[in-house]
CSV table of C-alpha atoms and ligand atoms in Angstrom, one decimal:
chain,number,residue,atom,x,y,z
B,1,UNK,CA,54.8,65.5,91.0
B,2,UNK,CA,55.6,67.8,88.1
B,3,UNK,CA,55.0,66.6,84.5
B,4,UNK,CA,58.7,67.0,83.8
B,5,UNK,CA,59.3,64.2,86.3
B,6,UNK,CA,57.3,61.8,84.1
B,7,UNK,CA,60.1,62.1,81.5
B,8,UNK,CA,57.7,62.6,78.6
B,9,UNK,CA,58.4,64.3,75.3
B,10,UNK,CA,59.1,68.0,75.1
B,11,UNK,CA,56.2,68.5,72.7
B,12,UNK,CA,53.8,67.1,75.3
B,13,UNK,CA,55.4,69.1,78.1
B,14,UNK,CA,55.0,72.3,76.1
B,15,UNK,CA,51.3,71.6,75.4
B,16,UNK,CA,50.7,70.7,79.1
B,17,UNK,CA,52.2,74.0,80.1
B,18,UNK,CA,49.9,75.8,77.6
B,19,UNK,CA,47.0,74.0,79.2
B,20,UNK,CA,48.1,75.4,82.5
B,21,UNK,CA,48.4,72.0,84.3
B,22,UNK,CA,51.1,72.7,86.9
B,23,UNK,CA,51.4,69.4,88.6
B,24,UNK,CA,50.1,65.9,88.1
B,25,UNK,CA,46.9,65.0,89.8
B,26,UNK,CA,47.0,62.0,92.1
B,27,UNK,CA,45.6,59.6,89.5
B,28,UNK,CA,48.1,61.0,86.9
B,29,UNK,CA,50.9,60.6,89.4
B,30,UNK,CA,50.1,57.0,90.1
B,31,UNK,CA,48.8,55.7,86.7
B,32,UNK,CA,50.9,57.6,84.1
B,33,UNK,CA,54.2,56.0,85.0
B,34,UNK,CA,52.6,52.5,84.9
B,35,UNK,CA,51.0,53.2,81.6
B,36,UNK,CA,54.3,54.6,80.2
B,37,UNK,CA,55.9,51.3,81.2
B,38,UNK,CA,53.4,49.5,79.1
B,39,UNK,CA,51.3,47.9,81.8
B,40,UNK,CA,47.6,47.4,81.5
B,41,UNK,CA,45.8,49.7,84.0
B,42,UNK,CA,42.6,49.3,85.8
B,43,UNK,CA,41.7,52.6,87.4
B,44,UNK,CA,38.9,53.4,89.8
B,45,UNK,CA,38.5,57.2,89.3
B,46,UNK,CA,35.6,59.5,88.9
B,47,UNK,CA,35.5,62.4,86.4
B,48,UNK,CA,37.1,65.5,87.7
B,49,UNK,CA,40.2,63.7,88.9
B,50,UNK,CA,42.1,64.2,85.7
B,51,UNK,CA,41.6,60.7,84.3
B,52,UNK,CA,41.4,61.8,80.7
B,53,UNK,CA,45.0,63.1,80.7
B,54,UNK,CA,46.0,59.9,82.5
B,55,UNK,CA,45.3,57.8,79.5
B,56,UNK,CA,46.0,60.4,76.8
B,57,UNK,CA,49.5,61.3,77.9
B,58,UNK,CA,50.9,57.8,77.7
B,59,UNK,CA,49.2,57.1,74.4
B,60,UNK,CA,50.6,60.3,72.9
B,61,UNK,CA,54.1,59.6,74.3
B,62,UNK,CA,54.1,56.2,72.6
B,63,UNK,CA,52.8,57.7,69.3
B,64,UNK,CA,55.5,60.3,69.3
B,65,UNK,CA,58.3,57.9,70.3
B,66,UNK,CA,57.4,55.3,67.7
B,67,UNK,CA,56.4,57.7,65.0
B,68,UNK,CA,53.1,55.8,64.7
B,69,UNK,CA,51.2,55.7,61.4
B,70,UNK,CA,47.6,54.9,60.9
B,71,UNK,CA,45.0,53.9,63.5
B,72,UNK,CA,46.9,52.8,66.6
B,73,UNK,CA,44.7,53.9,69.5
B,74,UNK,CA,41.1,53.4,70.2
B,75,UNK,CA,39.2,55.0,73.1
B,76,UNK,CA,35.7,53.7,73.7
B,77,UNK,CA,33.3,55.9,75.7
B,78,UNK,CA,29.6,55.7,76.6
B,79,UNK,CA,28.4,59.1,75.2
B,80,UNK,CA,29.0,61.4,72.3
B,81,UNK,CA,29.6,64.3,74.7
B,82,UNK,CA,32.4,62.5,76.3
B,83,UNK,CA,33.8,61.5,72.9
B,84,UNK,CA,33.9,65.2,71.9
B,85,UNK,CA,35.4,66.3,75.1
B,86,UNK,CA,38.2,63.7,75.1
B,87,UNK,CA,38.9,64.7,71.5
B,88,UNK,CA,39.2,68.3,72.5
B,89,UNK,CA,41.5,67.6,75.3
B,90,UNK,CA,43.6,65.4,73.0
B,91,UNK,CA,43.8,68.2,70.5
B,92,UNK,CA,45.3,70.3,73.3
B,93,UNK,CA,47.9,67.7,74.3
B,94,UNK,CA,48.8,66.8,70.7
B,95,UNK,CA,49.0,70.4,69.5
B,96,UNK,CA,52.8,70.3,68.9
B,97,UNK,CA,52.7,66.8,67.4
B,98,UNK,CA,51.5,65.2,64.1
B,99,UNK,CA,49.0,63.0,65.9
B,100,UNK,CA,45.5,63.0,64.3
B,101,UNK,CA,42.3,62.1,66.0
B,102,UNK,CA,38.5,61.9,65.5
B,103,UNK,CA,35.5,61.6,67.7
B,104,UNK,CA,33.1,59.0,66.2
B,105,UNK,CA,29.6,59.0,67.5
B,106,UNK,CA,26.0,58.6,66.3
B,107,UNK,CA,23.1,60.9,66.3
B,108,UNK,CA,24.0,63.2,63.5
B,109,UNK,CA,21.9,63.3,60.3
B,110,UNK,CA,24.3,61.7,57.8
B,111,UNK,CA,26.6,64.6,57.3
B,112,UNK,CA,29.2,63.4,59.8
B,113,UNK,CA,29.2,59.8,58.6
B,114,UNK,CA,31.4,60.5,55.6
B,115,UNK,CA,33.8,62.5,57.6
B,116,UNK,CA,34.0,59.6,60.2
B,117,UNK,CA,34.5,57.1,57.4
B,118,UNK,CA,37.3,59.2,56.0
B,119,UNK,CA,38.9,59.3,59.4
B,120,UNK,CA,39.1,55.5,59.3
B,121,UNK,CA,40.2,55.1,55.7
B,122,UNK,CA,42.8,57.9,55.9
B,123,UNK,CA,44.4,56.4,58.9
B,124,UNK,CA,43.6,58.8,61.7
B,125,UNK,CA,45.8,57.8,64.7
B,126,UNK,CA,43.4,58.0,67.6
B,127,UNK,CA,39.6,57.3,67.4
B,128,UNK,CA,37.4,58.1,70.3
B,129,UNK,CA,34.1,56.3,69.7
B,130,UNK,CA,30.8,55.3,71.1
B,131,UNK,CA,30.3,51.5,70.7
B,132,UNK,CA,27.2,51.5,68.5
B,133,UNK,CA,28.6,53.9,65.9
B,134,UNK,CA,31.9,52.1,65.8
B,135,UNK,CA,30.2,48.8,65.1
B,136,UNK,CA,28.1,50.4,62.4
B,137,UNK,CA,31.4,51.5,60.7
B,138,UNK,CA,33.0,48.1,61.4
B,139,UNK,CA,30.2,46.3,59.6
B,140,UNK,CA,30.9,48.2,56.4
B,141,UNK,CA,34.4,46.7,56.1
B,142,UNK,CA,36.7,49.6,55.8
B,143,UNK,CA,37.7,49.9,59.5
B,144,UNK,CA,41.1,48.3,60.2
B,145,UNK,CA,41.6,47.7,63.9
B,146,UNK,CA,44.5,45.2,63.4
B,147,UNK,CA,47.2,47.7,64.4
B,148,UNK,CA,45.6,48.9,67.6
B,149,UNK,CA,48.3,49.2,70.3
B,150,UNK,CA,46.2,51.1,72.9
B,151,UNK,CA,42.7,50.4,73.9
B,152,UNK,CA,40.9,52.6,76.5
B,153,UNK,CA,37.5,51.8,78.0
B,154,UNK,CA,36.5,55.0,79.7
B,155,UNK,CA,33.6,55.1,82.1
B,156,UNK,CA,33.3,51.4,81.9
B,157,UNK,CA,30.6,51.2,84.6
B,158,UNK,CA,28.5,53.6,82.6
B,159,UNK,CA,28.9,51.5,79.5
B,160,UNK,CA,27.8,48.4,81.3
B,161,UNK,CA,24.8,50.3,82.7
B,162,UNK,CA,23.9,51.4,79.2
B,163,UNK,CA,23.9,47.8,78.0
B,164,UNK,CA,27.0,48.2,75.8
B,165,UNK,CA,28.7,45.0,77.0
B,166,UNK,CA,27.9,42.9,73.9
B,167,UNK,CA,29.0,45.7,71.6
B,168,UNK,CA,32.3,46.0,73.5
B,169,UNK,CA,32.9,42.3,73.2
B,170,UNK,CA,32.2,42.4,69.5
B,171,UNK,CA,34.7,45.3,69.0
B,172,UNK,CA,37.3,43.4,71.0
B,173,UNK,CA,37.1,40.7,68.4
B,174,UNK,CA,38.6,43.0,65.8
B,175,UNK,CA,41.5,44.2,68.0
B,176,UNK,CA,44.9,42.4,68.5
B,177,UNK,CA,45.3,40.5,71.7
B,178,UNK,CA,48.7,42.0,72.1
B,179,UNK,CA,48.0,45.6,73.1
B,180,UNK,CA,47.9,47.9,76.1
B,181,UNK,CA,44.5,48.2,77.6
B,182,UNK,CA,43.4,50.8,80.1
B,183,UNK,CA,40.1,50.7,81.8
B,184,UNK,CA,38.5,53.5,83.8
B,185,UNK,CA,35.5,53.2,86.0
B,186,UNK,CA,34.0,55.3,88.8
B,187,UNK,CA,33.0,52.2,90.7
B,188,UNK,CA,34.5,48.7,91.0
B,189,UNK,CA,31.3,46.8,91.1
B,190,UNK,CA,31.7,43.0,90.7
B,191,UNK,CA,30.7,43.1,87.0
B,192,UNK,CA,33.4,45.7,86.3
B,193,UNK,CA,36.0,43.4,87.8
B,194,UNK,CA,34.6,40.5,85.7
B,195,UNK,CA,34.9,42.5,82.5
B,196,UNK,CA,38.4,43.7,83.6
B,197,UNK,CA,39.4,40.0,84.1
B,198,UNK,CA,38.5,39.2,80.6
B,199,UNK,CA,40.1,42.1,78.8
B,200,UNK,CA,43.1,43.2,80.8
B,201,UNK,CA,46.3,41.3,81.3
B,202,UNK,CA,48.0,41.5,84.7
B,203,UNK,CA,46.6,45.0,85.2
B,204,UNK,CA,48.1,47.4,87.7
B,205,UNK,CA,45.2,48.6,89.8
B,206,UNK,CA,45.0,52.3,90.7
B,207,UNK,CA,42.3,53.6,92.9
B,208,UNK,CA,41.6,57.2,93.6
B,209,UNK,CA,38.9,58.6,95.9
B,210,UNK,CA,36.5,55.6,95.7
B,211,UNK,CA,33.5,57.4,94.2
B,212,UNK,CA,33.4,60.4,96.5
B,213,UNK,CA,32.8,64.0,95.4
B,214,UNK,CA,35.8,66.1,95.0
B,215,UNK,CA,37.1,67.9,98.2
B,216,UNK,CA,36.1,71.3,96.9
B,217,UNK,CA,32.4,70.7,96.8
B,218,UNK,CA,30.2,71.9,99.6
B,219,UNK,CA,27.3,69.5,99.8
B,220,UNK,CA,24.0,70.1,101.5
B,221,UNK,CA,20.4,69.1,101.2
B,222,UNK,CA,16.9,70.3,101.8
B,223,UNK,CA,13.9,68.2,102.6
B,224,UNK,CA,11.2,69.5,100.3
B,225,UNK,CA,7.9,68.4,98.9
B,226,UNK,CA,7.9,68.4,95.1
B,227,UNK,CA,5.6,71.5,94.9
B,228,UNK,CA,8.2,73.5,97.0
B,229,UNK,CA,11.2,72.8,94.8
B,230,UNK,CA,10.9,75.6,92.3
B,231,UNK,CA,10.4,78.1,95.0
B,232,UNK,CA,13.4,76.7,96.7
B,233,UNK,CA,15.5,77.2,93.6
B,234,UNK,CA,14.3,80.9,93.5
B,235,UNK,CA,15.3,81.2,97.2
B,236,UNK,CA,18.8,79.8,96.6
B,237,UNK,CA,19.4,82.0,93.6
B,238,UNK,CA,18.3,85.1,95.6
B,239,UNK,CA,20.7,84.1,98.3
B,240,UNK,CA,23.6,83.8,95.8
B,241,UNK,CA,23.2,86.6,93.3
B,242,UNK,CA,26.8,86.2,92.1
B,243,UNK,CA,26.2,82.6,90.8
B,244,UNK,CA,26.2,82.7,87.0
B,245,UNK,CA,26.4,79.1,86.1
B,246,UNK,CA,23.9,76.6,87.6
B,247,UNK,CA,23.3,73.0,86.6
B,248,UNK,CA,20.0,71.4,87.7
B,249,UNK,CA,19.6,67.6,87.4
B,250,UNK,CA,16.5,65.6,87.2
B,251,UNK,CA,16.1,61.9,86.7
B,252,UNK,CA,13.2,62.2,84.3
B,253,UNK,CA,13.3,63.7,80.8
B,254,UNK,CA,9.7,64.8,81.0
B,255,UNK,CA,10.4,67.0,84.0
B,256,UNK,CA,12.9,69.1,82.1
B,257,UNK,CA,10.4,71.2,80.2
B,258,UNK,CA,8.3,71.9,83.3
B,259,UNK,CA,11.2,72.8,85.4
B,260,UNK,CA,12.6,75.2,82.8
B,261,UNK,CA,9.3,76.9,82.3
B,262,UNK,CA,8.5,77.1,86.0
B,263,UNK,CA,11.9,78.7,86.6
B,264,UNK,CA,11.3,81.2,83.8
B,265,UNK,CA,7.9,82.1,85.2
B,266,UNK,CA,9.2,82.6,88.7
B,267,UNK,CA,12.5,84.4,88.1
B,268,UNK,CA,12.3,87.4,85.8
B,269,UNK,CA,14.9,87.7,83.0
B,270,UNK,CA,16.6,84.5,83.9
B,271,UNK,CA,18.2,82.5,81.1
B,272,UNK,CA,17.3,78.8,81.5
B,273,UNK,CA,17.4,75.9,79.0
B,274,UNK,CA,16.9,72.2,79.1
B,275,UNK,CA,18.9,69.3,77.6
B,276,UNK,CA,18.3,65.6,77.4
B,277,UNK,CA,19.1,62.6,75.2
B,278,UNK,CA,15.9,63.4,73.3
B,279,UNK,CA,17.5,66.5,71.8
B,280,UNK,CA,19.1,66.3,68.4
B,281,UNK,CA,22.9,66.2,68.5
B,282,UNK,CA,23.2,69.7,67.0
B,283,UNK,CA,20.8,71.1,69.5
B,284,UNK,CA,22.6,69.5,72.4
B,285,UNK,CA,25.9,71.0,71.3
B,286,UNK,CA,24.4,74.4,70.9
B,287,UNK,CA,22.7,74.3,74.3
B,288,UNK,CA,26.0,73.2,75.8
B,289,UNK,CA,27.9,75.9,74.1
B,290,UNK,CA,25.6,78.6,75.3
B,291,UNK,CA,25.9,77.2,78.8
B,292,UNK,CA,29.7,77.0,78.6
B,293,UNK,CA,29.8,80.6,77.3
B,294,UNK,CA,27.6,81.7,80.2
B,295,UNK,CA,24.9,83.0,77.9
B,296,UNK,CA,22.6,80.6,79.7
B,297,UNK,CA,22.6,80.8,83.5
B,298,UNK,CA,20.6,77.7,84.3
B,299,UNK,CA,20.8,74.4,82.5
B,300,UNK,CA,18.4,71.7,83.4
B,301,UNK,CA,19.6,68.2,82.4
B,302,UNK,CA,19.1,64.5,82.9
B,303,UNK,CA,21.9,62.3,83.8
B,304,UNK,CA,23.2,62.3,80.2
B,305,UNK,CA,25.3,65.2,81.3
B,306,UNK,CA,26.3,63.9,84.7
B,307,UNK,CA,29.2,61.8,83.5
B,308,UNK,CA,32.3,63.1,82.0
B,309,UNK,CA,31.1,66.5,80.9
B,310,UNK,CA,33.7,69.0,81.8
B,311,UNK,CA,32.4,72.6,82.0
B,312,UNK,CA,34.5,74.9,84.0
B,313,UNK,CA,33.1,77.5,86.4
B,314,UNK,CA,29.8,75.8,87.4
B,315,UNK,CA,29.0,77.4,90.8
B,316,UNK,CA,26.2,75.2,91.8
B,317,UNK,CA,24.7,71.8,91.0
B,318,UNK,CA,21.1,71.3,92.2
B,319,UNK,CA,19.7,67.8,92.3
B,320,UNK,CA,16.0,68.5,91.8
B,321,UNK,CA,15.5,64.9,92.8
B,322,UNK,CA,17.7,62.2,94.2
B,323,UNK,CA,19.3,60.0,91.6
B,324,UNK,CA,18.4,56.3,91.6
B,325,UNK,CA,21.9,55.2,91.3
B,326,UNK,CA,24.1,56.5,94.1
B,327,UNK,CA,27.1,56.7,91.7
B,328,UNK,CA,25.1,59.2,89.7
B,329,UNK,CA,25.0,61.5,92.7
B,330,UNK,CA,28.8,61.5,92.7
B,331,UNK,CA,28.8,62.2,88.9
B,332,UNK,CA,26.2,65.0,89.2
B,333,UNK,CA,28.0,66.7,92.1
B,334,UNK,CA,31.3,66.3,90.3
B,335,UNK,CA,30.2,68.8,87.6
B,336,UNK,CA,31.0,71.5,90.0
B,337,UNK,CA,34.4,72.1,91.6
B,338,UNK,CA,36.3,70.7,88.7
B,339,UNK,CA,39.9,70.1,89.3
B,340,UNK,CA,40.9,72.3,92.2
B,341,UNK,CA,38.0,74.8,92.1
B,342,UNK,CA,35.3,75.3,94.7
B,343,UNK,CA,31.6,74.6,94.1
B,344,UNK,CA,28.4,73.8,95.8
B,345,UNK,CA,25.9,71.0,95.4
B,346,UNK,CA,22.4,71.0,96.9
B,347,UNK,CA,20.0,68.1,96.8
B,348,UNK,CA,16.2,68.3,97.2
B,349,UNK,CA,14.9,65.3,99.1
B,350,UNK,CA,11.2,64.5,99.0
B,351,UNK,CA,9.8,62.0,101.4
B,352,UNK,CA,9.9,59.2,98.9
B,353,UNK,CA,13.6,59.8,98.2
B,354,UNK,CA,14.9,59.4,101.8
B,355,UNK,CA,15.9,55.8,101.4
B,356,UNK,CA,17.8,56.6,98.2
B,357,UNK,CA,19.6,59.5,99.8
B,358,UNK,CA,20.7,57.3,102.7
B,359,UNK,CA,22.3,55.0,100.1
B,360,UNK,CA,24.2,58.0,98.8
B,361,UNK,CA,25.4,58.9,102.2
B,362,UNK,CA,26.5,55.4,102.7
B,363,UNK,CA,28.5,55.5,99.5
B,364,UNK,CA,30.2,58.8,100.2
B,365,UNK,CA,30.7,57.7,103.8
B,366,UNK,CA,29.3,60.8,105.4
B,367,UNK,CA,26.0,62.4,106.2
B,368,UNK,CA,25.1,65.5,104.1
B,369,UNK,CA,24.1,68.6,106.0
B,370,UNK,CA,20.3,69.0,105.9
B,371,UNK,CA,19.4,72.7,105.8
B,372,UNK,CA,16.1,74.0,107.2
B,373,UNK,CA,13.6,74.9,104.5
B,374,UNK,CA,12.9,78.7,104.4
B,375,UNK,CA,9.8,79.4,106.5
B,376,UNK,CA,8.0,81.1,103.7
B,377,UNK,CA,7.9,77.9,101.7
B,378,UNK,CA,5.8,76.1,104.3
B,379,UNK,CA,6.5,72.9,106.2
B,380,UNK,CA,9.1,70.5,104.9
B,381,UNK,CA,8.7,66.7,105.0
B,382,UNK,CA,10.5,65.2,108.0
B,383,UNK,CA,13.9,63.5,107.6
B,384,UNK,CA,13.5,60.1,109.2
B,385,UNK,CA,16.5,58.4,110.5
B,386,UNK,CA,14.9,55.0,110.6
B,387,UNK,CA,12.5,54.4,107.8
B,388,UNK,CA,9.5,52.2,108.4
B,389,UNK,CA,9.4,49.0,106.6
B,390,UNK,CA,6.4,49.2,104.2
B,391,UNK,CA,4.9,45.9,105.2
B,392,UNK,CA,5.1,46.3,108.9
B,393,UNK,CA,2.8,48.7,110.9
B,394,UNK,CA,0.9,49.2,107.6
B,395,UNK,CA,-2.4,49.9,109.3
B,396,UNK,CA,-1.5,53.1,111.0
B,397,UNK,CA,1.5,54.2,109.0
B,398,UNK,CA,-0.2,53.9,105.6
B,399,UNK,CA,-3.3,55.7,106.6
B,400,UNK,CA,-1.2,58.5,108.0
B,401,UNK,CA,1.0,58.7,105.0
B,402,UNK,CA,-1.9,58.7,102.5
B,403,UNK,CA,-3.6,61.5,104.3
B,404,UNK,CA,-0.6,63.6,104.8
B,405,UNK,CA,0.9,63.4,101.4
B,406,UNK,CA,-2.1,63.1,99.2
B,407,UNK,CA,-1.7,66.6,97.8
B,408,UNK,CA,1.6,66.1,96.2
B,409,UNK,CA,0.7,62.8,94.7
B,410,UNK,CA,3.1,60.6,96.6
B,411,UNK,CA,1.1,58.3,98.7
B,412,UNK,CA,3.3,55.6,99.8
B,413,UNK,CA,0.9,52.7,100.0
B,414,UNK,CA,1.7,49.1,100.1
B,415,UNK,CA,1.3,48.3,96.5
B,416,UNK,CA,3.6,51.1,95.4
B,417,UNK,CA,6.6,50.1,97.2
B,418,UNK,CA,7.9,47.3,95.1
R,1,AMP,P1,38.9,64.7,83.9
R,1,AMP,O1,38.8,64.0,85.2
R,1,AMP,O2,39.8,64.1,82.9
R,1,AMP,O3,37.5,64.9,83.3
R,1,AMP,O4,39.5,66.2,84.1
R,1,AMP,C1,38.8,67.2,84.9
R,1,AMP,C2,39.4,68.6,84.6
R,1,AMP,O5,40.6,68.8,85.2
R,1,AMP,C3,39.6,68.9,83.1
R,1,AMP,O6,39.2,70.2,82.9
R,1,AMP,C4,41.1,68.8,82.9
R,1,AMP,O7,41.5,69.6,81.8
R,1,AMP,C5,41.6,69.3,84.2
R,1,AMP,N1,42.9,68.7,84.6
R,1,AMP,C6,43.3,67.5,84.4
R,1,AMP,N2,44.5,67.3,84.9
R,1,AMP,C7,44.9,68.4,85.5
R,1,AMP,C8,46.1,68.9,86.1
R,1,AMP,N3,47.1,68.1,86.3
R,1,AMP,N4,46.1,70.2,86.5
R,1,AMP,C9,45.1,71.0,86.3
R,1,AMP,N5,44.0,70.7,85.7
R,1,AMP,C10,43.8,69.4,85.3
């Protein structure tokens, strides 16, 4: 479907053509007409599917058609990075219109507060906000959400995971009941449906690729002991000298520094940086900018980046460890092969991560190809198709396991398996 077929305003069509979107993606094709008709929409779609445009285009169409004034549209998101990114995309779409927008998020040292306050008091049309910061402004009394016509909850599953549910409920108390609500989530877990039941009215349900990585991603995995992982990165980079943008994910913030310095030690002249939620906002933006501009070849990140962040041209995503939440795997892997591009995702599985990885394979409904560890890295742990239950056979199995894996600190004894 082309965007012309959506019968949207010329000013939007022109901006869309400048953005080089040629045809609507499946979620856009399904959900935009419903949203344009004014329905509430509940969409199951991961990032990378084009979901941002799915809610921005109908909002902008309405603002143009009705010559909206003041704050009429609120987009609530889990992270500041996502807020900034949505605002940037919105600025693209609204380039030929009078629509104004502002990303409102915490973490800055005061400077931005006044600017955000001004956005509220001067009647900016679209606010893209993280829940905590929005509430902080709301408490000061100058935010007027009484004319909100469009409410979007983006990455609702993530917001629930991050414990924002009470904040969201509080915000809803300030917004008119008569409005259009669009909710996007990568998964449709029961608690998401529950939330949807309370805030959407007769929603149209749209489901795109139920939490599966985009088609263009080649996925593979290596079994590897923790001490083999940095050498494995070196090996992969040697095999792919043309890769210039590599994103490495780890679940733990404290690993970031050691991975970055180990990589720098092993690979001469490589540019590598880390990023996590511990970084100041300015620092985060600068690190991201350098990575986007390809000044930094390797970025090591926690899952803070795995949702929503849209950086084009990432050749390879490496999961240094297996994420705890299978949905995070989809998000991490989704950082490569954005839209129609090709990309590669490689996961390092240590013995203690096998069960987690099986859950991921169940979620994506296919096994991921396990590649043999290069011989020079030594022996890899063995992928076991049937995992022993920790309580059963404990005598033999635990002894064996303690002995074999003592060196890399992962004995899987009885007490550690809770
Ligand atoms: P999203 O899922 O909203 O994070 O979008 C993923 C990426 O795809 C972003 O870079 C969008 O700019 C891009 N994109 C969204 N819709 C289209 C489209 N119809 N054609 C080409 N690129 C698109």
